[in-house]
Short mmCIF file of C-alpha atoms in Angstrom, two decimals:
data_model
loop_
_atom_site.label_atom_id
_atom_site.label_comp_id
_atom_site.label_asym_id
_atom_site.label_seq_id
_atom_site.Cartn_x
_atom_site.Cartn_y
_atom_site.Cartn_z
CA ASP Z 93 -19.85 17.56 -12.10
CA THR Z 94 -17.51 14.92 -13.15
CA GLU Z 95 -14.75 17.25 -11.52
CA VAL Z 96 -12.72 15.50 -8.84
CA THR Z 97 -11.14 18.69 -6.16
CA GLN Z 98 -8.54 19.22 -4.10
CA THR Z 99 -7.66 21.43 -1.48
CA PRO Z 100 -4.45 22.92 -1.03
CA LYS Z 101 -3.13 23.10 -4.47
CA HIS Z 102 0.39 24.24 -2.23
CA LEU Z 103 1.50 23.06 0.90
CA VAL Z 104 4.96 23.71 2.64
CA MET Z 105 4.77 21.96 6.43
CA GLY Z 106 7.98 21.73 8.96
CA MET Z 107 8.69 18.49 9.73
CA THR Z 108 5.96 18.87 13.54
CA ASN Z 109 3.19 20.04 11.94
CA LYS Z 110 -0.01 18.08 12.13
CA LYS Z 111 -2.38 19.19 8.10
CA SER Z 112 -3.99 17.46 6.23
CA LEU Z 113 -5.05 17.17 2.28
CA LYS Z 114 -8.21 17.22 0.62
CA CYS Z 115 -9.98 15.77 -1.49
CA GLU Z 116 -13.36 15.65 -2.72
CA GLN Z 117 -16.40 13.85 -5.54
CA HIS Z 118 -20.14 13.82 -6.63
CA MET Z 119 -19.87 11.59 -9.21
CA GLY Z 120 -21.44 8.99 -7.06
CA HIS Z 121 -17.93 7.68 -7.45
CA ARG Z 122 -16.96 3.82 -4.91
CA ALA Z 123 -14.23 3.85 -5.43
CA MET Z 124 -11.18 6.81 -3.99
CA TYR Z 125 -7.53 6.99 -4.67
CA TRP Z 126 -4.37 8.48 -3.16
CA TYR Z 127 -0.85 8.64 -4.93
CA LYS Z 128 3.07 9.96 -4.43
CA GLN Z 129 4.39 11.15 -7.97
CA LYS Z 130 8.02 11.85 -7.55
CA ALA Z 131 9.39 14.12 -10.49
CA LYS Z 132 10.57 12.24 -13.42
CA LYS Z 133 8.29 8.65 -11.47
CA PRO Z 134 5.63 7.61 -12.06
CA PRO Z 135 2.32 8.13 -9.83
CA GLU Z 136 2.70 6.36 -6.72
CA LEU Z 137 -0.45 4.51 -5.59
CA MET Z 138 -0.80 4.91 -1.63
CA PHE Z 139 -4.21 3.56 -0.19
CA VAL Z 140 -7.44 3.00 -2.27
CA TYR Z 141 -11.13 3.22 -0.77
CA SER Z 142 -14.21 0.73 -1.68
CA TYR Z 143 -17.46 1.46 -0.61
CA GLU Z 144 -15.80 3.64 1.79
CA LYS Z 145 -13.97 0.76 3.17
CA LEU Z 146 -9.68 1.13 3.12
CA SER Z 147 -9.21 -1.37 -0.20
CA ILE Z 148 -5.11 -1.16 -0.61
CA ASN Z 149 -2.79 0.40 1.68
CA GLU Z 150 0.27 0.28 -0.11
CA SER Z 151 3.42 -0.03 2.70
CA VAL Z 152 2.66 3.30 3.25
CA PRO Z 153 4.46 4.90 6.39
CA SER Z 154 2.10 5.21 9.59
CA ARG Z 155 2.72 9.34 9.42
CA PHE Z 156 -0.35 9.19 5.94
CA SER Z 157 -3.02 8.73 7.30
CA PRO Z 158 -5.59 8.25 5.49
CA GLU Z 159 -9.67 8.76 6.17
CA CYS Z 160 -12.72 8.33 4.26
CA PRO Z 161 -15.67 10.37 6.25
CA ASN Z 162 -18.39 9.23 3.60
CA SER Z 163 -18.40 9.07 -0.22
CA SER Z 164 -17.56 12.31 -1.53
CA LEU Z 165 -15.42 13.07 0.31
CA LEU Z 166 -11.07 11.41 0.84
CA ASN Z 167 -8.50 13.20 3.02
CA LEU Z 168 -4.43 12.60 3.71
CA HIS Z 169 -3.33 13.22 7.78
CA LEU Z 170 -0.06 14.54 6.95
CA HIS Z 171 2.30 13.83 10.57
CA ALA Z 172 5.60 14.07 11.30
CA LEU Z 173 6.83 13.62 7.34
CA GLN Z 174 10.13 13.94 5.98
CA PRO Z 175 11.40 16.23 3.48
CA GLU Z 176 11.81 13.14 1.46
CA ASP Z 177 7.38 12.82 1.41
CA SER Z 178 7.90 16.36 -0.39
CA ALA Z 179 5.51 15.55 -3.83
CA LEU Z 180 2.45 16.01 -6.03
CA TYR Z 181 -0.17 14.48 -4.21
CA LEU Z 182 -3.32 12.92 -6.40
CA CYS Z 183 -6.49 12.00 -5.96
CA ALA Z 184 -8.82 9.91 -8.11
CA SER Z 185 -11.58 8.56 -8.25
CA SER Z 186 -13.48 6.15 -10.91
CA GLN Z 187 -16.93 4.24 -10.58
CA ASP Z 188 -15.69 1.29 -9.22
CA MET Z 189 -12.13 0.12 -8.84
CA ALA Z 190 -10.52 -0.50 -12.49
CA TYR Z 191 -12.25 1.31 -14.18
CA GLU Z 192 -11.39 4.85 -15.79
CA GLN Z 193 -9.95 7.72 -13.48
CA TYR Z 194 -11.39 11.26 -12.96
CA PHE Z 195 -8.10 12.57 -11.01
CA GLY Z 196 -7.41 16.19 -9.05
CA PRO Z 197 -4.97 18.50 -9.45
CA GLY Z 198 -3.24 17.34 -7.23
CA THR Z 199 -1.64 19.00 -3.95
CA ARG Z 200 1.87 19.59 -3.79
CA LEU Z 201 3.54 19.51 -1.23
CA THR Z 202 7.18 20.58 0.51
CA VAL Z 203 8.15 19.51 3.60
CA THR Z 204 11.39 21.81 5.26
CA ILE I 75 5.96 -4.96 -8.30
CA LEU I 76 5.08 -5.78 -12.14
CA ASN I 77 6.88 -3.71 -15.00
CA VAL I 78 5.26 -1.97 -16.69
CA GLU I 79 7.66 0.11 -19.16
CA GLN I 80 6.90 2.65 -22.00
CA SER I 81 9.38 4.05 -23.95
CA PRO I 82 10.15 5.43 -25.18
CA GLN I 83 11.02 8.67 -22.30
CA SER I 84 10.12 11.57 -24.61
CA LEU I 85 9.21 13.00 -28.23
CA HIS I 86 9.65 16.01 -30.22
CA VAL I 87 7.68 15.66 -32.85
CA GLN I 88 6.79 18.88 -35.53
CA GLU I 89 3.51 19.42 -35.92
CA GLY I 90 1.60 17.39 -38.72
CA ASP I 91 3.86 13.84 -38.12
CA SER I 92 2.23 10.93 -36.62
CA THR I 93 4.15 9.32 -34.05
CA ASN I 94 3.00 6.00 -31.33
CA PHE I 95 4.15 5.51 -28.60
CA THR I 96 4.56 1.61 -26.39
CA CYS I 97 3.04 0.12 -23.41
CA SER I 98 4.70 -2.82 -22.46
CA PHE I 99 3.04 -4.79 -19.23
CA PRO I 100 2.41 -8.40 -18.57
CA SER I 101 1.04 -10.49 -20.02
CA SER I 102 -0.44 -12.75 -18.38
CA ASN I 103 -3.16 -11.61 -15.30
CA PHE I 104 -4.58 -9.43 -16.99
CA TYR I 105 -7.03 -7.66 -16.32
CA ALA I 106 -7.21 -4.19 -17.97
CA LEU I 107 -4.94 -1.83 -19.55
CA HIS I 108 -5.73 2.12 -18.62
CA TRP I 109 -3.88 4.87 -20.52
CA TYR I 110 -3.54 8.64 -19.62
CA ARG I 111 -2.67 12.30 -20.99
CA TRP I 112 -1.36 14.60 -18.60
CA GLU I 113 -0.72 17.58 -19.03
CA THR I 114 1.25 20.59 -17.69
CA ALA I 115 -1.18 21.74 -15.06
CA LYS I 116 -4.09 19.69 -15.22
CA SER I 117 -4.65 16.64 -13.91
CA PRO I 118 -4.48 13.21 -15.91
CA GLU I 119 -7.83 12.77 -17.86
CA ALA I 120 -8.44 9.32 -19.45
CA LEU I 121 -8.42 8.40 -22.97
CA PHE I 122 -8.99 4.62 -22.99
CA VAL I 123 -9.69 1.81 -20.50
CA MET I 124 -8.53 -0.74 -22.38
CA THR I 125 -10.01 -5.08 -21.26
CA LEU I 126 -9.89 -7.28 -24.67
CA ASN I 127 -7.12 -8.27 -26.10
CA GLY I 128 -7.10 -7.12 -29.96
CA ASP I 129 -9.34 -3.99 -28.69
CA GLU I 130 -9.07 -1.42 -31.48
CA LYS I 131 -9.59 1.50 -29.25
CA LYS I 132 -10.23 5.22 -31.04
CA LYS I 133 -11.12 9.29 -29.64
CA GLY I 134 -10.03 11.03 -32.46
CA ARG I 135 -6.97 11.93 -33.57
CA ILE I 136 -5.81 9.16 -30.64
CA SER I 137 -6.09 5.64 -31.22
CA ALA I 138 -4.47 2.47 -29.60
CA THR I 139 -4.37 -0.75 -29.70
CA LEU I 140 -4.03 -3.92 -27.23
CA ASN I 141 -2.54 -7.22 -27.35
CA THR I 142 -2.40 -8.88 -24.11
CA LYS I 143 -1.00 -12.20 -25.60
CA GLU I 144 2.02 -9.94 -26.11
CA GLY I 145 1.59 -7.27 -23.59
CA TYR I 146 1.51 -4.61 -25.34
CA SER I 147 -0.34 -1.59 -26.18
CA TYR I 148 0.02 1.06 -28.92
CA LEU I 149 -1.23 4.54 -28.64
CA TYR I 150 -1.17 6.32 -32.08
CA ILE I 151 -1.53 10.30 -32.56
CA LYS I 152 -2.53 11.07 -36.58
CA GLY I 153 -1.81 14.59 -37.17
CA SER I 154 0.11 15.35 -33.84
CA GLN I 155 -1.27 19.23 -33.52
CA PRO I 156 0.68 21.55 -30.09
CA GLU I 157 -3.03 20.19 -28.03
CA ASP I 158 -1.15 16.88 -27.88
CA SER I 159 2.04 18.19 -26.30
CA ALA I 160 1.79 16.05 -22.77
CA THR I 161 2.44 13.51 -20.92
CA TYR I 162 0.63 9.96 -21.65
CA LEU I 163 0.85 7.46 -19.69
CA CYS I 164 -0.74 3.41 -18.86
CA ALA I 165 -1.75 1.70 -15.92
CA PHE I 166 -1.55 -2.01 -15.53
CA PHE I 167 -3.98 -3.40 -13.74
CA ALA I 168 -3.62 -7.59 -12.78
CA SER I 169 -6.71 -9.54 -12.63
CA GLY I 170 -6.26 -11.44 -8.85
CA GLY I 171 -8.84 -9.83 -6.47
CA SER I 172 -7.46 -6.88 -6.16
CA TYR I 173 -7.24 -3.91 -8.88
CA ILE I 174 -4.18 -2.14 -8.18
CA PRO I 175 -3.08 -0.22 -10.76
CA THR I 176 0.63 0.05 -11.48
CA PHE I 177 1.83 3.27 -13.73
CA GLY I 178 4.34 3.40 -15.84
CA ARG I 179 6.31 6.14 -15.66
CA GLY I 180 4.75 7.39 -19.15
CA THR I 181 5.82 8.92 -22.50
CA SER I 182 6.10 12.95 -23.14
CA LEU I 183 5.40 14.67 -25.99
CA ILE I 184 6.45 17.68 -26.97
CA VAL I 185 4.64 19.28 -30.71
CA HIS I 186 6.41 21.85 -31.73
CA PRO I 187 5.02 23.97 -34.11
#
């Protein structure tokens, strides 16, 4: 199984809502990533977990809160988002840091 | 902030044409360079992981070269097909321990039948 799954595919939320994005892989990968991607721009790294520990947090606002409950699962908790947070959120995993990354299909988030 | 540039930004070619595009990155502190293909409505897919100066890798009609001393990598597609239409992204990894990927903006390739 070389698939990274993400749910939901689409999410529309108000600025006062709390929601979560979910990412799952069963390849035994030990690094998992969250990226934010806006149209015509490259993916921006938000968080990296390595061996279930938060390894990199690229100065992301606290309204985004990552969680890695186990080695296969990565969540991104969202609270009090702003309209400018509307974007495609991609999850990826890799065998270890700097190895080739396997990406999920992304969650298209719209904040109203 | 690391500067990773891809050129051209977009490219239109006819079926059967060969094409190439460039990823430029800092020539110091090189650790690895990845190439990804991102088709519309699909997930980005890894093409190549390149780590050594002078690396040349090939997958079918697609190949890539790496020059870490001058800070660039080329991606070549021989005999482009409509199914090659995608955005091609490169990701640069610097040495130093953190292994944070910095992505270029991508080259959007459209192959016309």
